Short mmCIF file of C-alpha atoms in Angstrom, two decimals:
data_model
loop_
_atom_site.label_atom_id
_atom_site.label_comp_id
_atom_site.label_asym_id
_atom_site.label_seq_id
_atom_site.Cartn_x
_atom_site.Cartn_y
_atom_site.Cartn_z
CA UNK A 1 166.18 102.60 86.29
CA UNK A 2 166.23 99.28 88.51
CA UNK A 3 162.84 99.50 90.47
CA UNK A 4 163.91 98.84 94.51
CA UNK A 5 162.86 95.30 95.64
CA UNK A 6 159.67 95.80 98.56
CA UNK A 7 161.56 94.75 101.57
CA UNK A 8 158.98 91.54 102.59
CA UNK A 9 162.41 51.26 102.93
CA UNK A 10 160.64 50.29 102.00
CA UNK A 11 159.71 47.16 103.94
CA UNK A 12 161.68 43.91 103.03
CA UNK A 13 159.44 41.22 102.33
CA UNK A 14 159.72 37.60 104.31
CA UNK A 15 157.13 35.91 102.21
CA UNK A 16 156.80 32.55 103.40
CA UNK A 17 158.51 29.78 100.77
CA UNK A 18 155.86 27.62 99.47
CA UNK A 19 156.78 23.96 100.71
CA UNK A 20 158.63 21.97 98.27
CA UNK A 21 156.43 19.51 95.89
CA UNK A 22 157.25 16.03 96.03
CA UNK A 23 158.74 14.50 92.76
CA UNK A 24 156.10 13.08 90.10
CA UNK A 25 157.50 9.74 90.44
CA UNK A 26 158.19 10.01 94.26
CA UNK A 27 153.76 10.62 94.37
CA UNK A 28 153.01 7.64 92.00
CA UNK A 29 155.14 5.52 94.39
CA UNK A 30 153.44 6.48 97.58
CA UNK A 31 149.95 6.05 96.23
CA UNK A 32 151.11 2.62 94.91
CA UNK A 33 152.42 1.00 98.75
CA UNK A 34 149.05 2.77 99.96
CA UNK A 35 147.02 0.55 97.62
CA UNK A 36 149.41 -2.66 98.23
CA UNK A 37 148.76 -2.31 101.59
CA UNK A 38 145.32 -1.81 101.67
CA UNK A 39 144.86 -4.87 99.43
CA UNK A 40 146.93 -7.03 102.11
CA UNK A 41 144.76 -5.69 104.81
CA UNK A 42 141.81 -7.42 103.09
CA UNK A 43 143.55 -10.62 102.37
CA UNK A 44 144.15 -11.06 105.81
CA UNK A 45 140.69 -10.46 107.15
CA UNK A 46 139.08 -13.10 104.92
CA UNK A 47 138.41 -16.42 106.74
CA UNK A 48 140.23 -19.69 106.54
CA UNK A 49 139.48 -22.71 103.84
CA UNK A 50 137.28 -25.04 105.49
CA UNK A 51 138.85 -27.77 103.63
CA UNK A 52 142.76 -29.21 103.70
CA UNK A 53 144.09 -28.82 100.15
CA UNK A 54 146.38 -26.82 98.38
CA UNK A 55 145.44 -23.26 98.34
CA UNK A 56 144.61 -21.77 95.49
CA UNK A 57 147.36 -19.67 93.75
CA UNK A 58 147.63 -16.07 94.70
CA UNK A 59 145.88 -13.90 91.90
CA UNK A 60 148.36 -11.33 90.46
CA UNK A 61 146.55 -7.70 90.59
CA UNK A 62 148.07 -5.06 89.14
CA UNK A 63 147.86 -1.48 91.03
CA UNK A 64 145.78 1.54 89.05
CA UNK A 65 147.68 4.07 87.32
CA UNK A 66 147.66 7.51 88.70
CA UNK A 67 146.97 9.93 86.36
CA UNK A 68 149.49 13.47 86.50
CA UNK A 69 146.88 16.81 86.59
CA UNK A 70 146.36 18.05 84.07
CA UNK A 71 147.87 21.25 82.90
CA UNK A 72 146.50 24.95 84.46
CA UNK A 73 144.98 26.96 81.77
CA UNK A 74 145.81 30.71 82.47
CA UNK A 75 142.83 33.02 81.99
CA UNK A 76 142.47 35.73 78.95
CA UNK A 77 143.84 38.85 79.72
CA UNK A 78 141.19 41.19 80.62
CA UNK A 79 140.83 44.16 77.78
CA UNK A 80 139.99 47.61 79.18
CA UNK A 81 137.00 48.96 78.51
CA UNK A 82 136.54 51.30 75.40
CA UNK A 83 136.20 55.00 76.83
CA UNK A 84 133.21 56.73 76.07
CA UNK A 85 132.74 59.35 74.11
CA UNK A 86 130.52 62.42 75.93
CA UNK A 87 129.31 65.12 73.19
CA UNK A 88 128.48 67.71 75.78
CA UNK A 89 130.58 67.90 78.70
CA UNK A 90 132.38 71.01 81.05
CA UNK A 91 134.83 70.90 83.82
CA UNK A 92 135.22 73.57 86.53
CA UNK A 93 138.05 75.45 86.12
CA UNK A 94 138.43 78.38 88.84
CA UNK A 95 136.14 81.40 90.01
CA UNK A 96 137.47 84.65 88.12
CA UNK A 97 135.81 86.66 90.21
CA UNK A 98 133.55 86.51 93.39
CA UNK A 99 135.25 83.26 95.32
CA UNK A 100 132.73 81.24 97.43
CA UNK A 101 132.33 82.96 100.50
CA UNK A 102 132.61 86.56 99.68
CA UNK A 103 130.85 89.07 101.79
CA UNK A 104 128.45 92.06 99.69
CA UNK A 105 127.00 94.53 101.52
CA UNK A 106 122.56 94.00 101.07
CA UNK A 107 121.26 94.63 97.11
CA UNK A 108 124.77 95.15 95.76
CA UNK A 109 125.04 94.17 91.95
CA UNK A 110 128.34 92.19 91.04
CA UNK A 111 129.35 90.02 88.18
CA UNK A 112 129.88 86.19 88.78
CA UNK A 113 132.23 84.58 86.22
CA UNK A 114 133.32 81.32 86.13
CA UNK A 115 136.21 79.86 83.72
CA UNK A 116 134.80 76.09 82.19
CA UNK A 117 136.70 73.75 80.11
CA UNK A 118 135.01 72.25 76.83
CA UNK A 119 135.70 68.37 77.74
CA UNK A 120 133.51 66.99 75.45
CA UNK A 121 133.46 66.08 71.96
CA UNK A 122 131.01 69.00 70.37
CA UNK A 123 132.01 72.68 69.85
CA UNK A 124 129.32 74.63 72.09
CA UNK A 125 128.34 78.04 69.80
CA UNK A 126 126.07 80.73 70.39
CA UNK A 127 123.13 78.59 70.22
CA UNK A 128 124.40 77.14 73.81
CA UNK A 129 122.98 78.92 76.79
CA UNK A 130 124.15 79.45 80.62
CA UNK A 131 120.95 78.63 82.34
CA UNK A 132 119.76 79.00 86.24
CA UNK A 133 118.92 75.96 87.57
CA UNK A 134 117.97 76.00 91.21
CA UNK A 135 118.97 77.35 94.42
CA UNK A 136 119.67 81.39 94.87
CA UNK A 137 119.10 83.43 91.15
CA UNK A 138 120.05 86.17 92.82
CA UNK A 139 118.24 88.35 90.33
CA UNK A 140 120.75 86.89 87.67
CA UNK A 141 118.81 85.81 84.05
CA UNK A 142 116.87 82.44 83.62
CA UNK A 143 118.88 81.66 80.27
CA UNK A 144 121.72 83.54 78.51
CA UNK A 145 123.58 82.94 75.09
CA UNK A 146 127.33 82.17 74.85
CA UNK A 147 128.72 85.09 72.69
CA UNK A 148 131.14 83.18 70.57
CA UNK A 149 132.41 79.03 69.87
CA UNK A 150 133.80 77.21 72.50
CA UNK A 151 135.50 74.19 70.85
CA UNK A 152 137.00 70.84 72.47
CA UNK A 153 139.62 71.77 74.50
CA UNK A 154 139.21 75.11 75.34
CA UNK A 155 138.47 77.06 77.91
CA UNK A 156 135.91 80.58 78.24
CA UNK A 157 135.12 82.97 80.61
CA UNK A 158 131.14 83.32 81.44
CA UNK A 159 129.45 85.91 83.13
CA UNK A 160 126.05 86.80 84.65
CA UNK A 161 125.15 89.56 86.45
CA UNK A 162 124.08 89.24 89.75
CA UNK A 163 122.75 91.34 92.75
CA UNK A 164 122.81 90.46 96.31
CA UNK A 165 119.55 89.47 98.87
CA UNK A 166 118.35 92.71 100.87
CA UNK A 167 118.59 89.87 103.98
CA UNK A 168 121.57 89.27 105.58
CA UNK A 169 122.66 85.30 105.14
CA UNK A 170 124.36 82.74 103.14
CA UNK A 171 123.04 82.16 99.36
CA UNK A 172 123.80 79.82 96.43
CA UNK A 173 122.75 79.29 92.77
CA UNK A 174 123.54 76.90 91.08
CA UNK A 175 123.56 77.22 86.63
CA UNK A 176 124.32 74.88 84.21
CA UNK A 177 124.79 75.20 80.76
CA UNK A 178 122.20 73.82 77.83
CA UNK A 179 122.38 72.67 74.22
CA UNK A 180 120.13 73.46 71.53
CA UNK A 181 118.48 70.31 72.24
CA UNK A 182 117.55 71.53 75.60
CA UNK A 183 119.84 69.60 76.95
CA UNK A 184 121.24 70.68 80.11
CA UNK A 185 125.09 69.14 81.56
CA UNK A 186 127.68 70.75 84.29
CA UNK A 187 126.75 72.43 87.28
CA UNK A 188 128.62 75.43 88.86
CA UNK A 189 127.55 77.89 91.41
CA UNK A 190 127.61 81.28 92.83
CA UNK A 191 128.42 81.36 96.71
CA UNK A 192 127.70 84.66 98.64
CA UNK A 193 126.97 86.23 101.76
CA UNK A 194 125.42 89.01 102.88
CA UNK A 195 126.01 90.69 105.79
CA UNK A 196 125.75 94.87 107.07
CA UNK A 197 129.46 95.66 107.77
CA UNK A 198 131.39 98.79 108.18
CA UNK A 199 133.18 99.97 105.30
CA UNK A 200 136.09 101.89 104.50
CA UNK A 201 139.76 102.65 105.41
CA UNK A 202 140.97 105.69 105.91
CA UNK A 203 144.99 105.20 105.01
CA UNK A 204 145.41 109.29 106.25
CA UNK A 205 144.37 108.01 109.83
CA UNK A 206 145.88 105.01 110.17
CA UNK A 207 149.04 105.55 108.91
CA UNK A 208 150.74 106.20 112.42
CA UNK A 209 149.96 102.07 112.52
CA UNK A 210 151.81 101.27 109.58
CA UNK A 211 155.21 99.51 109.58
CA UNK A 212 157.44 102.34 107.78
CA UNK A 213 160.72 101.10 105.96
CA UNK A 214 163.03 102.85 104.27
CA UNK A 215 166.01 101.29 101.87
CA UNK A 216 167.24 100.94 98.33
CA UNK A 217 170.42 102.17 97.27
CA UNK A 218 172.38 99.02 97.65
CA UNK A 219 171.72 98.94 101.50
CA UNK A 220 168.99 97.13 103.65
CA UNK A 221 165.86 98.23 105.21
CA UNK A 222 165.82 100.58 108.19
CA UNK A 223 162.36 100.63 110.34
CA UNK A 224 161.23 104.53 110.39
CA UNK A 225 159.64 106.35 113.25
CA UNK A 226 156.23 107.39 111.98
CA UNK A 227 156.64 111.85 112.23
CA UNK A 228 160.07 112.04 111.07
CA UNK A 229 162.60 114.04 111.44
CA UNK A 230 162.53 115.25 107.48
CA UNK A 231 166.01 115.28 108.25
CA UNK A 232 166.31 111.21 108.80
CA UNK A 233 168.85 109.95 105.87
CA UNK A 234 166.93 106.81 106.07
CA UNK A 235 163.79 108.86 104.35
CA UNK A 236 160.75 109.95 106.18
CA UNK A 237 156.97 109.74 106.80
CA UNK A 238 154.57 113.03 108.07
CA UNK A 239 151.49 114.74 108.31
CA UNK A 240 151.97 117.91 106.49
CA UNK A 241 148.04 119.29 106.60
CA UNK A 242 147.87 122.57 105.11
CA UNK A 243 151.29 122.57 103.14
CA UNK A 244 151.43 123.91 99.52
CA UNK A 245 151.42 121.74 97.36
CA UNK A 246 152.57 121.96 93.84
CA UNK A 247 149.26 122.85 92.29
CA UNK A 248 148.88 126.06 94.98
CA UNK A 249 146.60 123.95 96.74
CA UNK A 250 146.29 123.38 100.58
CA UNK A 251 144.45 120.32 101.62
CA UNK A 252 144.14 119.42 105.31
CA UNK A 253 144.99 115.66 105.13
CA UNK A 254 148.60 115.54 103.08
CA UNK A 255 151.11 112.57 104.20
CA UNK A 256 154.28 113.09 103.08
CA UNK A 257 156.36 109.64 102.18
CA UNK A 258 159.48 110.41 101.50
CA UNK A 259 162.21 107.80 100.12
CA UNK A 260 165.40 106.98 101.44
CA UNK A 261 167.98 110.01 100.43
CA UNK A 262 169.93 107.86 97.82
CA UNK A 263 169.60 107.47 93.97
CA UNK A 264 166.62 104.88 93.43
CA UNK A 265 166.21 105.04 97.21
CA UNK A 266 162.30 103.72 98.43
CA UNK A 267 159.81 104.03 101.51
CA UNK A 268 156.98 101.82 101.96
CA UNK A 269 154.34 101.69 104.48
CA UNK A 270 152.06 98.28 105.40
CA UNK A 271 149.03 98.83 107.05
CA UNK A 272 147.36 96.74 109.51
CA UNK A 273 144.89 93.72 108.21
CA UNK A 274 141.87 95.04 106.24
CA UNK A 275 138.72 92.97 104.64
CA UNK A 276 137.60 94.30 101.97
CA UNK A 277 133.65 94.71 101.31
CA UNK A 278 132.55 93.87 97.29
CA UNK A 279 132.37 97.27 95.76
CA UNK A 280 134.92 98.93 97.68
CA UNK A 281 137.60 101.36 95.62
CA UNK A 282 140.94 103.24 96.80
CA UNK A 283 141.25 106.76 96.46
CA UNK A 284 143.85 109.65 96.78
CA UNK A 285 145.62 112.29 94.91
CA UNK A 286 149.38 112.01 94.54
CA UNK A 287 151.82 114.58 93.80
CA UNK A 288 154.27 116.85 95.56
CA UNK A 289 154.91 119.45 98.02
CA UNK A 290 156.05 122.84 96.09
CA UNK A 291 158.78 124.78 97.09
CA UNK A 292 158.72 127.83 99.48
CA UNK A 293 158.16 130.18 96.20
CA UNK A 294 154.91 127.92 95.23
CA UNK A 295 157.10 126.38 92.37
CA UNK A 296 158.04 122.93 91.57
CA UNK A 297 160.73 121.45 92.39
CA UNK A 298 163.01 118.42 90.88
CA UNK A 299 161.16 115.43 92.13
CA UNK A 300 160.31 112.39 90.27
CA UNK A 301 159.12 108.90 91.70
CA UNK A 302 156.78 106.36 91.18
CA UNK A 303 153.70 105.83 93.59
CA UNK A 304 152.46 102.37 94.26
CA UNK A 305 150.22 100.58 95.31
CA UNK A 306 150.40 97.20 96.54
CA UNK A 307 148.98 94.79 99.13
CA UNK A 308 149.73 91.35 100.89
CA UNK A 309 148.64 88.43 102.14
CA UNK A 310 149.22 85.45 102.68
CA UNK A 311 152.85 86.63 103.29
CA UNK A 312 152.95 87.30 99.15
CA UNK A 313 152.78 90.92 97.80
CA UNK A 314 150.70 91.84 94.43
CA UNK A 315 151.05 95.06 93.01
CA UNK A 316 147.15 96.92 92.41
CA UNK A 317 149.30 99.83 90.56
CA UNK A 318 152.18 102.24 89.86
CA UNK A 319 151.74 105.77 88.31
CA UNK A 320 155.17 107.76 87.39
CA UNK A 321 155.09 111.36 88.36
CA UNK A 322 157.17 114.28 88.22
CA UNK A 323 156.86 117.70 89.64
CA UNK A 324 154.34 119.73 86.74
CA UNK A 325 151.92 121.95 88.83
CA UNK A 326 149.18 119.24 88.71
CA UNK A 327 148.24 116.43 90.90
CA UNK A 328 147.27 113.08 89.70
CA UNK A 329 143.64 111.53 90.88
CA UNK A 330 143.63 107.68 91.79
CA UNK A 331 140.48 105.78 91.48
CA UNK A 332 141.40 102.14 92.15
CA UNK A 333 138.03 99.01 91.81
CA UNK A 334 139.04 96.81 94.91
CA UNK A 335 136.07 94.29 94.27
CA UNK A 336 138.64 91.49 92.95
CA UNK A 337 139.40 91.44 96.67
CA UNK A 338 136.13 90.93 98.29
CA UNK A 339 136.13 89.05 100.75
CA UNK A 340 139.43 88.99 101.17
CA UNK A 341 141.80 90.21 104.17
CA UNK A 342 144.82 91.93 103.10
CA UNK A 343 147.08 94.59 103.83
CA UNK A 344 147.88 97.41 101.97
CA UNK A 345 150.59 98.79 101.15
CA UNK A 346 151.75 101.99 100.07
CA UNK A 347 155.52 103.13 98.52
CA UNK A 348 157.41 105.61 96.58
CA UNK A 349 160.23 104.41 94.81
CA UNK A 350 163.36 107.59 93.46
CA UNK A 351 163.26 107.61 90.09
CA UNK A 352 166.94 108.62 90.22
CA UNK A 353 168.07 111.32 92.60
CA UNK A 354 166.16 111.06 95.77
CA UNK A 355 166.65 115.00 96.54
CA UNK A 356 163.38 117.34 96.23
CA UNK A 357 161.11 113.94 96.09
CA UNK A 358 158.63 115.51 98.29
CA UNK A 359 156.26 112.83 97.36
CA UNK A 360 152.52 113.57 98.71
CA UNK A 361 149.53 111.26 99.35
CA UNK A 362 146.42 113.53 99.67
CA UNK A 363 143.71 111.97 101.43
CA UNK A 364 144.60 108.01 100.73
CA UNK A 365 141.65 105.97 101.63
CA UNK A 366 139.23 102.92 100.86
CA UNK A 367 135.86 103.65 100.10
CA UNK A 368 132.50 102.37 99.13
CA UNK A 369 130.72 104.92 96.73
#
């Protein structure tokens, strides 16, 4: 059975031409008529004989020889330098859990991890530590073994365990980890704040705010009015306190999401924006309404569990039910999202025939224990 999709030029270059160079022997002939010239210049500055007579015959001098430059010697190639090679050496690779920033309520206990890359050149073992080196410890522990080899290239989750200041604010340790040697190399950091805020979500309450769709079937979404009519093709979302429900129970907060009437057809709520607080957990029963006579009927769907943001969906879970005289309990850890604002979302999804899927959620909510 086909679950139903949630509806959701470069510059041209005018270098300058270098001038053109004069021809070798073209040079050796100008610097020749420069000499000649300057040697008749001197000839006729000197003075007169004093005597008549013959002259004396002109003294042949020959002109100097230019010599051509000599020839440009092009520089070795420069040779990069020869990497070194680091023994002990980590890089950052994401937060796994509690990204910088998140909000705890005061002396909450949480547990930092941080993925790290082996970038060096020596396996770290258990004889490597994760140590606290300055800043906010949190309570976290001054030193703490790795649990298993960490060689070149790959990468390990490490924890600590970490409670939160009783004072509201910002805080930040910093850790690094250290060699047998005592060495210590790579610094990461757990970011928090702390900060009284009110908790919880009651889904039950709020559901009149949610944007109600119902679809599948082959067709498109249609936007439902929150209180029915149970008789809407389209399916249907309702209070139904103090209806029977299949385990001859009564509760006084039931909301009934029912999917579109079609084979495979789905409903699906979002709820307005929610942040969630570290230690926070979802909670409801699911099941279904029983029939006028107490007894079951034929329903079977899947209940889920989703939320967005940042215009993305993730799925937190899906449970398969059928009609059997008992309700399932969900229990569902939300502190992956601290922190974070998101919208949840609930849905029900026909696992076939859409008729008697009187689907139930009994007292959905978000709480902190």
């Amino acid at each position: 059975m086909a679950l139903a999709v949630l509806v959701v030029a470069a510059l041209a270059c005018n270098l300058p031409q270098a001038a053109p160079s004069a021809e070798p022997n073209a040079a050796f002939t100008a610097a020749a008529l420069t000499v000649a010239a300057q040697l008749t210049q001197v000839a006729q500055t000197q003075s007169a004989p004093t005597s008549a007579g013959s002259l004396p015959p002109p003294t042949n001098t020959s002109l100097p020889t230019i010599a051509p430059p000599p020839p440009t010697i092009a520089p070795p190639p420069t040779l990069p330098p020869t990497p070194t090679q680091i023994c002990d050496a980590a890089a950052f690779v994401t937060d796994v859990t509690v990204p910088d920033g998140t909000v705890f309520a005061p002396n909450t206990a949480f547990v930092k991890t941080w993925r790290l890359k082996n970038v060096g050149t020596c396996s770290w073992t258990p004889s490597y530590t994760i140590v606290f080196d300055h800043g906010d410890q949190m309570s976290g522990p001054s030193a703490q073994a790795l649990t298993s080899n960490v060689n070149p290239g790959q990468t390990v989750d490490l924890s600590v365990n970490l409670v939160s200041p009783a004072v509201n604010g910002s805080y930040k340790g910093y850790w690094k980890l250290r060699n047998p040697s005592g060495v210590t190399f790579t610094q990461f950091y757990a970011d928090v704040k702390v900060a009284v805020l009110s908790s919880g979500f009651d889904l039950y309450t709020r559901a009149p705010d949610a944007a109600w769709i119902g679809g599948g079937g082959g067709g498109g979404g249609t936007i439902l009015t929150f209180g029915g009519p149970d008789s809407d093709p389209n399916g249907f979302v309702m209070y139904r306190s103090g209806f029977l429900l299949e385990d001859g129970s009564s509760p006084s907060k039931i909301l009934e999401t029912h999917p579109k009437w079609v084979d495979d057809g789905v409903i699906s709520g979002e709820y307005p924006a929610y942040t969630i607080v570290a230690g926070e957990r979802f909670r409801a029963k699911i099941g279904f309404l029983a029939k006028a006579d107490g007894t079951c009927g034929a329903g079977k769907v899947k209940f889920q569990l989703n939320y967005k943001e940042g215009g993305s969906l993730h799925p937190l879970g899906t449970w398969t039910k059928n009609c059997n005289g008992n309700l399932m309990t969900l229990d569902v850890d939300l502190s992956s999202l601290a922190g974070h604002s998101i919208r949840l979302v609930l849905a029900v999804l026909a696992d076939g025939p859409a008729s008697q899927d009187w689907a139930v959620w009994v007292a959905p909510r978000v709480v902190l224990p």
